[in-house]
Short mmCIF file of C-alpha atoms and ligand atoms in Angstrom, two decimals:
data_model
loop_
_atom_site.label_atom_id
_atom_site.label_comp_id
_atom_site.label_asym_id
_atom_site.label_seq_id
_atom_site.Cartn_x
_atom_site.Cartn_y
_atom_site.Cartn_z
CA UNK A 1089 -31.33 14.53 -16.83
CA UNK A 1090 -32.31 18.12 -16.05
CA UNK A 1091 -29.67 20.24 -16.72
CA UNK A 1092 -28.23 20.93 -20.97
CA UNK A 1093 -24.85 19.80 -18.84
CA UNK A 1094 -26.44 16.15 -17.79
CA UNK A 1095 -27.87 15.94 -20.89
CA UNK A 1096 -24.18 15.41 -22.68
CA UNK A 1097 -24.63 12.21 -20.63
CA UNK A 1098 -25.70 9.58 -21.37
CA UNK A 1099 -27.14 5.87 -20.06
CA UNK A 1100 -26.39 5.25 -16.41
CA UNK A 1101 -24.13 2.10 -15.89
CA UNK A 1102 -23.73 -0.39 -13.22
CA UNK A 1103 -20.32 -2.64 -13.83
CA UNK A 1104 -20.25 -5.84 -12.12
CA UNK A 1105 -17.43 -8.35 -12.45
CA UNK A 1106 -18.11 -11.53 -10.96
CA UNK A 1107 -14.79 -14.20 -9.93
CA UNK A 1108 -13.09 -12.72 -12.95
CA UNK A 1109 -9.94 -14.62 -13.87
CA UNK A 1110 -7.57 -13.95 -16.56
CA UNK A 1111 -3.93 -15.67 -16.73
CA UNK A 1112 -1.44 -15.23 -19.73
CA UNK A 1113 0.89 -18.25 -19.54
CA UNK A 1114 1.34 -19.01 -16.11
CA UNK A 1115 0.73 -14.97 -15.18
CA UNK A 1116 -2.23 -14.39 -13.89
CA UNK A 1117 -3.62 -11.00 -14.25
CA UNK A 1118 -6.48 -10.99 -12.25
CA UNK A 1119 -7.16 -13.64 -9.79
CA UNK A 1120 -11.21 -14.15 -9.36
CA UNK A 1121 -12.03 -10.57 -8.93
CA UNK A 1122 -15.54 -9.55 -7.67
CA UNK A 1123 -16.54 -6.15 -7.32
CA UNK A 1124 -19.41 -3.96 -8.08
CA UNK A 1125 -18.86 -0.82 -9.52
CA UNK A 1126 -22.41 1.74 -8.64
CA UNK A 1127 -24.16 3.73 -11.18
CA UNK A 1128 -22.14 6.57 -11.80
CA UNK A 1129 -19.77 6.16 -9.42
CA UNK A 1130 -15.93 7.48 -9.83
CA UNK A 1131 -14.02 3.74 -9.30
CA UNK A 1132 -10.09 4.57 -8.95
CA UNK A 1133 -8.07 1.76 -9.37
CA UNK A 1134 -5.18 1.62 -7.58
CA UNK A 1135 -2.11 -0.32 -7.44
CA UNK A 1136 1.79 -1.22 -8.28
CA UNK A 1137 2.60 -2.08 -11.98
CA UNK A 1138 1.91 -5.57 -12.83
CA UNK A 1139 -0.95 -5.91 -10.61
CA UNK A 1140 -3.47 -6.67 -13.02
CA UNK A 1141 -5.10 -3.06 -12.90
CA UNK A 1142 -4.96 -2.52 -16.77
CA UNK A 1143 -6.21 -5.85 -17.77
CA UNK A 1144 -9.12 -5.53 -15.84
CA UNK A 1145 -10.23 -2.55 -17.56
CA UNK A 1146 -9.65 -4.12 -20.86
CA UNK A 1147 -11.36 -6.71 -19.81
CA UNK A 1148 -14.27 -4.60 -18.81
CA UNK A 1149 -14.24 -3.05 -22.15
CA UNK A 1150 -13.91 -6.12 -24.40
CA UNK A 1151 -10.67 -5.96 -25.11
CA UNK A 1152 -9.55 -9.38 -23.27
CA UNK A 1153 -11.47 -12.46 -23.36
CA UNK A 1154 -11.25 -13.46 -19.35
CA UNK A 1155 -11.21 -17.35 -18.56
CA UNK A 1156 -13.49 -17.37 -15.93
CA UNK A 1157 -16.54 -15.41 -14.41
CA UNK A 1158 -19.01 -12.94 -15.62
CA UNK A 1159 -18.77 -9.25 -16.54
CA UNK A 1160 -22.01 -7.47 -16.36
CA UNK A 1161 -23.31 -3.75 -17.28
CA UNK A 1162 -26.36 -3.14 -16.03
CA UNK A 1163 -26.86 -6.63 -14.85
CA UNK A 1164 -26.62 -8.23 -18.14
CA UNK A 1165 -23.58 -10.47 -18.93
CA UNK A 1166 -21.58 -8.83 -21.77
CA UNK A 1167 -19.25 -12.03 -22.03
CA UNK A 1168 -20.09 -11.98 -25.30
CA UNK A 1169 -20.25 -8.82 -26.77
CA UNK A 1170 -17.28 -7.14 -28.77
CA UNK A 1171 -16.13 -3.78 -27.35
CA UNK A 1172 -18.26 -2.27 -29.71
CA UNK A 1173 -21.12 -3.35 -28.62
CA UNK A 1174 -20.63 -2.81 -24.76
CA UNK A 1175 -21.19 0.89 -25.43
CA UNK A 1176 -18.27 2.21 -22.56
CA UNK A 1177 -15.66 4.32 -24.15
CA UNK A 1178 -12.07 3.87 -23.44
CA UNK A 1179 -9.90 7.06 -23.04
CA UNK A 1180 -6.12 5.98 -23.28
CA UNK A 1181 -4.00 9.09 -22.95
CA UNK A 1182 -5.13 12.63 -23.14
CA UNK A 1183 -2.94 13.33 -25.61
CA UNK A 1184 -4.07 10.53 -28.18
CA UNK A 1185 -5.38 13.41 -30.83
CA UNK A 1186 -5.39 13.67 -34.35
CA UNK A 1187 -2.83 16.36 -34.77
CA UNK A 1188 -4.30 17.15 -38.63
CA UNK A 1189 -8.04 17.73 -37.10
CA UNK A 1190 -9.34 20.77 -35.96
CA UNK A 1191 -11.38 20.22 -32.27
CA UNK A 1192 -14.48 20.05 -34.33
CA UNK A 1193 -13.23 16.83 -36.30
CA UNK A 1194 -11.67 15.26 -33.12
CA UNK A 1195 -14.27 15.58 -31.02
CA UNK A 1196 -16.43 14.26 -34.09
CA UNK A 1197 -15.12 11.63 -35.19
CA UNK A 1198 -16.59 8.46 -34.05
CA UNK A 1199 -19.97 10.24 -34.74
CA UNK A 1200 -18.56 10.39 -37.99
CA UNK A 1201 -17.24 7.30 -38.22
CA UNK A 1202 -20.61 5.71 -37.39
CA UNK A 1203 -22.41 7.75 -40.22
CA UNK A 1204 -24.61 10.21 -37.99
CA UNK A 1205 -26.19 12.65 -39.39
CA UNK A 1206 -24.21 15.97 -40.27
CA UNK A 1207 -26.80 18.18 -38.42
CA UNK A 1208 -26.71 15.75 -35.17
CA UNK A 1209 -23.19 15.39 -35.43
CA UNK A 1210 -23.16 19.43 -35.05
CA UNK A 1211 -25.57 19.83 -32.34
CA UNK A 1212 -23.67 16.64 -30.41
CA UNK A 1213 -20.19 18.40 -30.54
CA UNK A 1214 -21.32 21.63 -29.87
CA UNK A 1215 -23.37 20.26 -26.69
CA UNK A 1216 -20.02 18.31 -25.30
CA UNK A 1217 -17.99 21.31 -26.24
CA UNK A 1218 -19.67 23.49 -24.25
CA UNK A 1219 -19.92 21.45 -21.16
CA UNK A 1220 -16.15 20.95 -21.57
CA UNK A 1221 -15.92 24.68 -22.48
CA UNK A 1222 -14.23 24.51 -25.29
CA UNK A 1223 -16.69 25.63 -27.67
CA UNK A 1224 -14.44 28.83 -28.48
CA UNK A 1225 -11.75 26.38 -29.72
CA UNK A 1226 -13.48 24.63 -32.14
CA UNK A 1227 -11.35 25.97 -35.11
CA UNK A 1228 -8.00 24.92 -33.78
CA UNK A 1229 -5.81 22.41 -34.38
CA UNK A 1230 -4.33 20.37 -31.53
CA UNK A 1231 -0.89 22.45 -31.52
CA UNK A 1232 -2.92 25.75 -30.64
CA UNK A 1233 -4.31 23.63 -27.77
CA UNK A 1234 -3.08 23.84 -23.98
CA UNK A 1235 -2.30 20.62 -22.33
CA UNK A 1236 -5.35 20.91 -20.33
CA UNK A 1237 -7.09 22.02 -23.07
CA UNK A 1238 -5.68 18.75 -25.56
CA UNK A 1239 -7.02 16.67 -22.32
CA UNK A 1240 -10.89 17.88 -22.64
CA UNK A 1241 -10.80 17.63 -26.24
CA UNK A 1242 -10.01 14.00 -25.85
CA UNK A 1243 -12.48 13.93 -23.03
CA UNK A 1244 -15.27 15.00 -25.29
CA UNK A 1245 -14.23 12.66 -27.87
CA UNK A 1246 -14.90 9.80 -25.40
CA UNK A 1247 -18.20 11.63 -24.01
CA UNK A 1248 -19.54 12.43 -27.71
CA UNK A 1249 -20.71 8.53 -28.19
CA UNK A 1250 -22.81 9.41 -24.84
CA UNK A 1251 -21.49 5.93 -24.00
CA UNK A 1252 -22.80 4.04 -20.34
CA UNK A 1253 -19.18 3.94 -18.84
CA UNK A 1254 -16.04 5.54 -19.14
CA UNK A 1255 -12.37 3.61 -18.34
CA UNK A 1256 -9.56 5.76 -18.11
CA UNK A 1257 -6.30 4.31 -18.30
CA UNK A 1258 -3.16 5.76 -16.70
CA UNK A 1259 -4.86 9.03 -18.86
CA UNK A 1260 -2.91 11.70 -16.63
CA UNK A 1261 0.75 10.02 -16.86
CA UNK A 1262 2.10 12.38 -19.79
CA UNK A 1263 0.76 15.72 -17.99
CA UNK A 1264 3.71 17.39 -16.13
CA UNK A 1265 3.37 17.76 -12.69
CA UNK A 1266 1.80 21.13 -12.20
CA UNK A 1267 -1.14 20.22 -14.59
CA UNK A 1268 -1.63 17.17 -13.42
CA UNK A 1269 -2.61 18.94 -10.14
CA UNK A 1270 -5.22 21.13 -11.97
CA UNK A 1271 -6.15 17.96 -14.34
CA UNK A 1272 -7.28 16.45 -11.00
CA UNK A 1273 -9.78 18.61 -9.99
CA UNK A 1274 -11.39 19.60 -13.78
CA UNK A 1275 -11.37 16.03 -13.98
CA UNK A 1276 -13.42 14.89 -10.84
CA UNK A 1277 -15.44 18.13 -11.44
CA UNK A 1278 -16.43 16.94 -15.04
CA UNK A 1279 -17.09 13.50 -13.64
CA UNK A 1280 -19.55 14.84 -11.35
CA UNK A 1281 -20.81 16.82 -14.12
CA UNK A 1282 -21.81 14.61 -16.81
CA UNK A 1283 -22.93 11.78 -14.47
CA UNK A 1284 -21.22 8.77 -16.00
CA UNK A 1285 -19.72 6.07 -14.13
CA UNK A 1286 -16.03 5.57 -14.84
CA UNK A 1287 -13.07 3.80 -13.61
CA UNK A 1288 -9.54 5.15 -13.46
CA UNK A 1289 -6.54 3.36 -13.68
CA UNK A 1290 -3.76 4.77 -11.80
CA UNK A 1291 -0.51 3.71 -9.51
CA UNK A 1292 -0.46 7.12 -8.43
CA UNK A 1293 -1.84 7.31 -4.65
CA UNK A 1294 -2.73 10.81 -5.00
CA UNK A 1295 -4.54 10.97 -7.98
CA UNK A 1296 -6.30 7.98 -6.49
CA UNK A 1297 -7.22 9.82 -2.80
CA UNK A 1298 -7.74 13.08 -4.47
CA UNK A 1299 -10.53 11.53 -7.13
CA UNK A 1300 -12.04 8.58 -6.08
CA UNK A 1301 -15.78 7.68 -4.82
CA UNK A 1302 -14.05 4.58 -3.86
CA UNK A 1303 -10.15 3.38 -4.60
CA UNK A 1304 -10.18 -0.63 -4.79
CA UNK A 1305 -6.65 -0.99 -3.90
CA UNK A 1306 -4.96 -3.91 -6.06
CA UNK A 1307 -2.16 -6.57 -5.54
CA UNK A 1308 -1.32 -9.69 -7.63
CA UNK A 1309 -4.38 -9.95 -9.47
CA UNK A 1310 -6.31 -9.55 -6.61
CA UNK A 1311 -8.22 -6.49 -4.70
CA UNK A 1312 -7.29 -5.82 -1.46
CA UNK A 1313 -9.26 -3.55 -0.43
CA UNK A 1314 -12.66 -1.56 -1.95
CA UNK A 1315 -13.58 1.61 0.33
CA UNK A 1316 -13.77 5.35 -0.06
CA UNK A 1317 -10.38 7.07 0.15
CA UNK A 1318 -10.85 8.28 3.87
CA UNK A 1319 -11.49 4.92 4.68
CA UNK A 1320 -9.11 3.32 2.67
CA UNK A 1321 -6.27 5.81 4.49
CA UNK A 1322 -7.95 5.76 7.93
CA UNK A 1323 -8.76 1.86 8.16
CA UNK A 1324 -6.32 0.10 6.01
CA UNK A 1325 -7.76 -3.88 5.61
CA UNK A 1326 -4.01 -5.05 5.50
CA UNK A 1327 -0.26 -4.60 5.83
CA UNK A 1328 -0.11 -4.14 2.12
CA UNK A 1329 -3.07 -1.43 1.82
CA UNK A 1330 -1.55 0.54 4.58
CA UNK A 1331 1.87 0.38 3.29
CA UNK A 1332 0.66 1.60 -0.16
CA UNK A 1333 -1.55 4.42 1.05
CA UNK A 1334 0.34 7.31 2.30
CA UNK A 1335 3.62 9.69 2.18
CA UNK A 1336 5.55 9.09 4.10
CA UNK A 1337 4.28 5.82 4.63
CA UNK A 1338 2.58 4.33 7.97
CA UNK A 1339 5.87 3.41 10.37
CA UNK A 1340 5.54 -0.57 10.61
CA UNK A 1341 7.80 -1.95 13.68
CA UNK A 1342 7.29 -5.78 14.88
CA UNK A 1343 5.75 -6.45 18.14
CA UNK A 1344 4.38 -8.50 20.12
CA UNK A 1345 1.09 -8.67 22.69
CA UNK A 1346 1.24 -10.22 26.24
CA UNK A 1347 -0.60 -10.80 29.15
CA UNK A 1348 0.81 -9.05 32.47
CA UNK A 1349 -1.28 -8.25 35.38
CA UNK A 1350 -4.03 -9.10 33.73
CA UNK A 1351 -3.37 -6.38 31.82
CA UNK A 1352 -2.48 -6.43 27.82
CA UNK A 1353 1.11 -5.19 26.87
CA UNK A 1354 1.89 -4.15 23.55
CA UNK A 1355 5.87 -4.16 23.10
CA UNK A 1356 8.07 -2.89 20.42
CA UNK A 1357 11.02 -5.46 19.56
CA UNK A 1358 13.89 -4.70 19.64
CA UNK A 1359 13.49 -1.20 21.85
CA UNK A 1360 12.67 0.22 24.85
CA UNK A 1361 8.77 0.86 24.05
CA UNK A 1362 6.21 -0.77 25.92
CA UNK A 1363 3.10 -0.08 26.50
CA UNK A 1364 -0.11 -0.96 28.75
CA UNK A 1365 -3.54 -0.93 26.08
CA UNK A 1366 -6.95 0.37 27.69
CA UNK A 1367 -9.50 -2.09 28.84
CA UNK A 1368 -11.24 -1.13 25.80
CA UNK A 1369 -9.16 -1.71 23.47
CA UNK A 1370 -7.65 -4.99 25.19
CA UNK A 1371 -10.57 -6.65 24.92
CA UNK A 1372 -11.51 -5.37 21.25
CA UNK A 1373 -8.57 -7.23 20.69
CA UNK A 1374 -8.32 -10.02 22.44
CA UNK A 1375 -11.75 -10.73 20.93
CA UNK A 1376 -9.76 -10.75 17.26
CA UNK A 1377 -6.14 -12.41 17.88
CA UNK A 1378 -4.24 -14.59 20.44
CA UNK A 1379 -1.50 -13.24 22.27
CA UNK A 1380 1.68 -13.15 20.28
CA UNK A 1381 3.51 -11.48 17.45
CA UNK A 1382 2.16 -8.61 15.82
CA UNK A 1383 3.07 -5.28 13.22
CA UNK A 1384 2.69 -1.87 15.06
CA UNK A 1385 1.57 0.47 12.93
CA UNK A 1386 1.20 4.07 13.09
CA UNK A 1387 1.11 7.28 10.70
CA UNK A 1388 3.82 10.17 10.59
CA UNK A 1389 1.14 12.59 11.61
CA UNK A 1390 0.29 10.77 14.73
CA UNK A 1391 3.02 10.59 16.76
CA UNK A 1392 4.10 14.09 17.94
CA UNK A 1393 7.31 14.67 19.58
CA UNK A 1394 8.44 16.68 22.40
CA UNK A 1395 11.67 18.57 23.69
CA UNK A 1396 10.51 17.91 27.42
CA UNK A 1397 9.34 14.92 28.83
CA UNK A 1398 6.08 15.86 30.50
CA UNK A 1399 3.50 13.90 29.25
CA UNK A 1400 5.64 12.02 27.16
CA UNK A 1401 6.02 8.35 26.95
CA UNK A 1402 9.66 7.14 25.59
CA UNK A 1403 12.60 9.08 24.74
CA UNK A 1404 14.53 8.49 21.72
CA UNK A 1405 17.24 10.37 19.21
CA UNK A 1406 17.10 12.13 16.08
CA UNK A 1407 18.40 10.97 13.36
CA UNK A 1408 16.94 12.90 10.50
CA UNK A 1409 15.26 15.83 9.64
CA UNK A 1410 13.41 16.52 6.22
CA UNK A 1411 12.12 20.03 5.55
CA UNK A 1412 9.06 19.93 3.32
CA UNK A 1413 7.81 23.22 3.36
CA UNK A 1414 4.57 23.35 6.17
CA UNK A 1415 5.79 20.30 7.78
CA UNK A 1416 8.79 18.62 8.32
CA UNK A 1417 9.79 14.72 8.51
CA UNK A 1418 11.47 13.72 11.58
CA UNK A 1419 13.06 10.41 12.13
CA UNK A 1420 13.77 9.12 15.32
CA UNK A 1421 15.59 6.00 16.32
CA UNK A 1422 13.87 3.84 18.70
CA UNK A 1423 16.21 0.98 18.96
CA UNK A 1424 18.71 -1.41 16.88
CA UNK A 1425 17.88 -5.29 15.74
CA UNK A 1426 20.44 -7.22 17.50
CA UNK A 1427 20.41 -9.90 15.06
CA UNK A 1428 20.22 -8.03 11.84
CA UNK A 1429 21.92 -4.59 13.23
CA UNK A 1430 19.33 -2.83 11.49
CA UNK A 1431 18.30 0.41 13.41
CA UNK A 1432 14.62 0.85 14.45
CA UNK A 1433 13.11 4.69 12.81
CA UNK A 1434 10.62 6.13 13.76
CA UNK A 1435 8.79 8.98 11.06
CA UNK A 1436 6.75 12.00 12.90
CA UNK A 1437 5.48 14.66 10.46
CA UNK A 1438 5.35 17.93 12.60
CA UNK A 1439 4.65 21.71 11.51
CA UNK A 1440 7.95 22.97 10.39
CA UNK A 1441 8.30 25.70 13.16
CA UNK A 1442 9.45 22.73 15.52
CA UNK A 1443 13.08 23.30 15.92
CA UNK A 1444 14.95 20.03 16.37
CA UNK A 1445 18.81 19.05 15.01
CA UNK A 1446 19.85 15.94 14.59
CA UNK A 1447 21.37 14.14 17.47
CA UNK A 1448 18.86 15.85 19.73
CA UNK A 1449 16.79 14.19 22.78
CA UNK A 1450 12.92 14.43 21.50
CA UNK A 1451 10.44 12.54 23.58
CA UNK A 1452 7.79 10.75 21.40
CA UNK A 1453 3.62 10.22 22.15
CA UNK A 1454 0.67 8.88 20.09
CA UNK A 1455 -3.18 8.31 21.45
CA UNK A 1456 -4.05 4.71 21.54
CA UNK A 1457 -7.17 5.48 18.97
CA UNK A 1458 -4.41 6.07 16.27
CA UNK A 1459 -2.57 2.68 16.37
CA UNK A 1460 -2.50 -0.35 13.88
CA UNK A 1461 -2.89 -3.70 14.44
CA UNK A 1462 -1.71 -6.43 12.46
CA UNK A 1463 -1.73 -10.29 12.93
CA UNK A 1464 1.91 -10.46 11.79
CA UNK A 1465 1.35 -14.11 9.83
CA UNK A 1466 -2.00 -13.26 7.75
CA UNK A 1467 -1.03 -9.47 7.72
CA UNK A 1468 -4.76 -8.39 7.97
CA UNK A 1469 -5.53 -5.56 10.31
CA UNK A 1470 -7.18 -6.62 13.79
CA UNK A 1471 -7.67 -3.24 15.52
P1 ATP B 2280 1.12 -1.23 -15.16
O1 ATP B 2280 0.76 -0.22 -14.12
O2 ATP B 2280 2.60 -1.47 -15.25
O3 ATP B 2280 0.46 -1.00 -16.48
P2 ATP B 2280 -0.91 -3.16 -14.44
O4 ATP B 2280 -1.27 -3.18 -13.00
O5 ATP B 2280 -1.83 -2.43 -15.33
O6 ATP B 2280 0.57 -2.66 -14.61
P3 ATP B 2280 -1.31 -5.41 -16.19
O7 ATP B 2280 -0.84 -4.67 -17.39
O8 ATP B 2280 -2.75 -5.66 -16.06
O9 ATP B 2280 -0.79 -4.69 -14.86
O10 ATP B 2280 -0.51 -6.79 -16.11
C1 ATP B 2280 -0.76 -7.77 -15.13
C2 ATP B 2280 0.20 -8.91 -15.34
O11 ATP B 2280 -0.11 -9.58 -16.56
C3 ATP B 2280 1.65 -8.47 -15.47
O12 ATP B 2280 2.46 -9.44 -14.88
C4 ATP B 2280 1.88 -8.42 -16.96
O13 ATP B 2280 3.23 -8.67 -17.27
C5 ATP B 2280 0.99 -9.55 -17.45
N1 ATP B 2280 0.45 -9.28 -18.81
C6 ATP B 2280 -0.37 -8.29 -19.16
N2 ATP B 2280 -0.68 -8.36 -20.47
C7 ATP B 2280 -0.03 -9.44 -20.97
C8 ATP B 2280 0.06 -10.07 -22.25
N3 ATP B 2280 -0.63 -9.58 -23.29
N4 ATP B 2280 0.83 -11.16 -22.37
C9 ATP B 2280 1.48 -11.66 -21.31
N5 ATP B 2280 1.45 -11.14 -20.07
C10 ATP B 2280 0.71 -10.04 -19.89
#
């Protein structure tokens, strides 16, 4: 608590939710969720709608009685307490401000509404206004405000209670796209700033790699996944994690693993790809999962393409090109489900000076080191 900036903050907070379950009808919203959330810590999470991510905040905040389990702060059970009393503030929507206030009175008014003194009340604003800098805006009214500006007003009406935790819900959604961006960064920069552990609800991937400490990914009530973004991107858990994580997302293609030669094959149904795994990695494998059927996974950005063979492994078509800028998207077909007569793609990302046209011969590679794994019946990752 050196700095005037830390002092705008505030109790430290440790969340825990132990087998949390919470059903409405026969929904249920989160399925016997445990997860710790650290002392200060910056907890995105992540997920598609319905998956339970805003109930668990609400449940964290009092809002929603669970059915089952325990919610702690600070490693006392808060079961029982009303939101009130759990001393986290909830910030909805930036947005959410009282359009007939000046800053002053918005920033001041649960102070005010929990009859603190005038002169504290003063000294509090001014303190959170300042590490917000907005203490040249105090005057206005929300209509002479920026966006970004209206977002750290509502901020510092959250931070003002100095509460232990903050949970953010969706609070970026209304921002157009461009401030969003900046939001981000002022955001996660604050965060670091005033020290207070919070958890953002978002279904936004980006938001959630750009901000997080740690993303817990969610899906059906349940987390899949709780890891630092890099991580999280880098080493998805399962298929659903590392379909989720990442634009375009990781190429998924049906396989399956065999013993030749006593050597392990990794093949590609349904096309011409093939290919013989390093000792290494063989018996990494073989150490995890039986012989059989398997998902293939592999990122745009790892599987470069070439117009001449040499030191290429398969050769393929092009069937698309999408010009983003720095980079392009380029999808290649690999091969065509007999069955279904659904074409295998391929996605490469590659810099945008590589001059390809649809139709075109490419040859494709990727390094071993860069390849998914998954068992294709429990869909968890195995290399
Ligand atoms: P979104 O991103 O769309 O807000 P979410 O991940 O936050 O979704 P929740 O709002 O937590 O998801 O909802 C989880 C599930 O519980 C959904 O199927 C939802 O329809 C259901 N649900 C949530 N609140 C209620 C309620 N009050 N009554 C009945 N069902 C509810």
């Amino acid at each position: 608590m050196g700095s005037s900036s830390v002092d705008v903050a505030i109790d430290m907070a440790k969340i825990e939710l132990k087998n949390v379950i919470k059903s409405f009808g026969n929904v249920i919203a989160i399925n016997n969720i445990s997860i710790e959330i650290y002392d200060r810590e910056f907890l995105v999470m992540l997920g598609p709608s319905g998956c339970g991510k805003t109930t668990t905040l609400r449940a964290i905040a009092g809002l929603e009685d669970v059915d089952a389990g325990n919610i702690l702060i600070d490693d006392n059970s808060v079961n029982h307490l009303s939101p009130a009393d759990r001393n986290i503030s909830f910030v909805f929507q930036f947005y959410a401000l009282y359009p007939h206030l000046t800053v002053f009175d918005n920033i001041a008014f649960p102070l005010k509404a929990s009859k603190v003194e005038k002169t504290e009340i003063e000294r509090r604003v001014l303190e959170v206004a300042k590490t917000l800098q907005i203490d040249t805006s105090l005057n206005r009214k929300p209509k002479q405000l920026s966006g970004g500006e209206m977002q750290r007003v509502a901020l510092g009406r959250a931070m003002v209670r100095r509460p232990k935790a903050f949970l953010m819900d969706e609070p970026m959604s209304n921002l157009d796209a461009k401030l969003r961006i900046q939001m981000r960064s002022e955001l996660k920069r604050l965060q670091k700033k005033v020290e207070t552990t919070t958890v953002f609800v978002t279904h936004d991937q980006i938001e959630a790699m750009s901000m997080a400490d740690r993303i817990a990914v969610m899906h059906q009530g349940e987390i899949q996944q709780i890891d630092p973004p890099k991580k999280i991107y880098n080493q998805p858990k399962n298929l659903f994690v590392a379909q989720f994580i990442g634009s375009p997302a990781m190429n998924l293609i049906e396989g399956v693993l065999e013993s030749k030669n006593s050597k392990l094959v990794l093949s590609l149904l349904h096309t011409e790809c093939s290919f013989i795994l390093s000792d290494a990695m063989a018996q990494k494998m073989m150490s995890q999962h039986k012989l059989g059927k398997i998902v293939f996974g592999i990122r745009p950005e790892h599987v470069t393409l070439s117009k001449t063979p040499i030191g290429y492994q398969f050769e393929t078509k092009v069937h698309l090109v999408e010009y983003l800028g720095a980079t392009k998207i380029i999808d290649v077909m690999l091969g065509e489900n007999n069955h279904t007569r659904t074409p295998i793609f391929l996605k490469s990302r590659v810099h945008s000076s590589f001059q390809v046209f649809v139709g075109e011969s490419v040859w494709i590679n990727f390094e071993e080191q860069v390849i998914h794994i998954f068992d294709q019946e429990s869909q968890i990752a195995i290399s």
